[in-house]
Coordinates of C-alpha atoms in Angstrom, one line a residue:
M1 CA -45.6 9.0 30.0
P2 CA -45.3 10.2 26.3
L3 CA -48.0 9.4 23.8
L4 CA -45.5 8.5 21.2
G5 CA -42.7 6.2 22.6
P6 CA -39.9 4.7 20.7
R7 CA -42.0 1.9 19.1
E8 CA -44.8 4.4 18.1
K9 CA -42.1 6.8 16.7
G10 CA -40.6 3.9 14.7
E11 CA -44.0 3.0 13.3
L12 CA -44.7 6.8 12.5
E13 CA -41.4 7.3 10.7
S14 CA -42.1 4.3 8.5
L15 CA -45.5 5.7 7.5
I16 CA -44.0 9.1 6.9
R17 CA -41.2 7.6 4.8
R18 CA -43.8 5.8 2.6
Q19 CA -45.8 9.1 2.1
L20 CA -42.6 10.9 1.2
V21 CA -41.5 8.3 -1.3
T22 CA -44.9 8.1 -2.8
Y23 CA -45.2 11.9 -3.2
W24 CA -41.5 12.2 -4.4
E25 CA -42.2 9.5 -7.1
A26 CA -45.4 11.4 -8.2
H27 CA -44.0 15.0 -8.1
G28 CA -40.4 14.9 -7.7
S29 CA -38.5 17.0 -5.2
N30 CA -39.7 20.2 -6.7
G31 CA -43.2 19.2 -5.6
L32 CA -42.2 18.0 -2.2
L33 CA -40.2 21.2 -1.5
A34 CA -42.7 23.6 -2.8
P35 CA -43.7 26.3 -0.3
G36 CA -46.5 25.3 1.9
M37 CA -46.0 21.6 1.6
T38 CA -46.6 20.1 5.0
I39 CA -46.7 16.7 6.7
A40 CA -49.8 16.7 9.0
L41 CA -50.5 14.1 11.6
D42 CA -54.1 13.3 12.6
T43 CA -55.9 10.3 13.8
D44 CA -55.7 8.7 10.5
G45 CA -52.0 9.0 10.4
P46 CA -49.6 11.2 8.5
T47 CA -50.3 12.8 5.2
I48 CA -48.6 15.3 2.9
V49 CA -50.9 18.2 2.2
A50 CA -50.5 21.5 0.2
D51 CA -53.4 23.3 1.7
G52 CA -52.6 23.7 5.4
P53 CA -52.7 21.2 8.2
G54 CA -56.4 21.5 8.8
E55 CA -57.4 19.9 12.1
A56 CA -54.1 18.1 12.5
L57 CA -52.8 17.1 16.0
A58 CA -49.3 18.1 14.8
F59 CA -47.7 19.4 11.5
V60 CA -44.3 20.5 10.1
E61 CA -43.7 22.3 6.8
I62 CA -41.3 20.1 4.8
R63 CA -39.1 23.2 3.8
T64 CA -38.3 23.8 7.5
L65 CA -36.6 20.4 8.0
F66 CA -32.8 20.4 7.9
T67 CA -32.4 18.0 5.1
A68 CA -34.7 20.1 3.0
L69 CA -33.0 23.3 4.0
C70 CA -29.7 21.9 2.9
H71 CA -31.1 21.0 -0.5
L72 CA -32.9 24.3 -1.0
S73 CA -29.8 26.4 -0.1
A74 CA -27.4 24.2 -2.2
D75 CA -29.0 23.6 -5.6
G76 CA -32.7 24.5 -5.3
P77 CA -35.9 22.5 -4.7
G78 CA -35.1 20.0 -7.6
S79 CA -31.9 18.8 -6.2
M80 CA -33.1 16.5 -3.4
P81 CA -32.4 12.7 -4.4
R82 CA -34.7 10.0 -3.2
D83 CA -32.1 8.7 -0.8
S84 CA -32.6 12.0 1.3
L85 CA -36.1 11.0 2.0
D86 CA -34.9 8.6 5.0
S87 CA -33.3 11.6 6.8
L88 CA -36.4 13.7 6.0
A89 CA -38.7 11.1 7.5
T90 CA -36.6 10.9 10.7
E91 CA -36.6 14.7 11.1
A92 CA -40.4 15.0 10.5
T93 CA -41.0 12.1 13.0
S94 CA -39.0 13.9 15.7
A95 CA -40.8 17.2 15.0
L96 CA -44.4 15.7 15.0
A97 CA -43.6 13.4 18.1
A98 CA -42.5 16.4 20.0
Q99 CA -45.6 18.3 19.3
V100 CA -47.9 15.3 20.1
N101 CA -46.0 14.5 23.3
R102 CA -46.5 18.1 24.5
L103 CA -50.3 17.5 24.4
V104 CA -49.9 15.2 27.5
P105 CA -49.7 17.1 30.8
D106 CA -46.8 16.1 33.0

């Protein structure tokens, strides 16, 4: 049985979306897509960090997500509009949930 099932993944995605919007509003897409920016998941929930994931249960560098890669290759880091954050949150949730669910032995 996975640690993060559909309901938990839905809640996680909502939390990640809020984090992304808050960070995007404060720093723009240049800040969000800067090298090393990571979404880390620990027991307190997801956070966006610039200095590595620390003791996170799971983490994903934002620039490695498909939506981010598309914007980086198209027009550079400043090109990602706010409406792309929903897709980014979905992709980050999938990546983090997969890592967490691998922690549970079959």
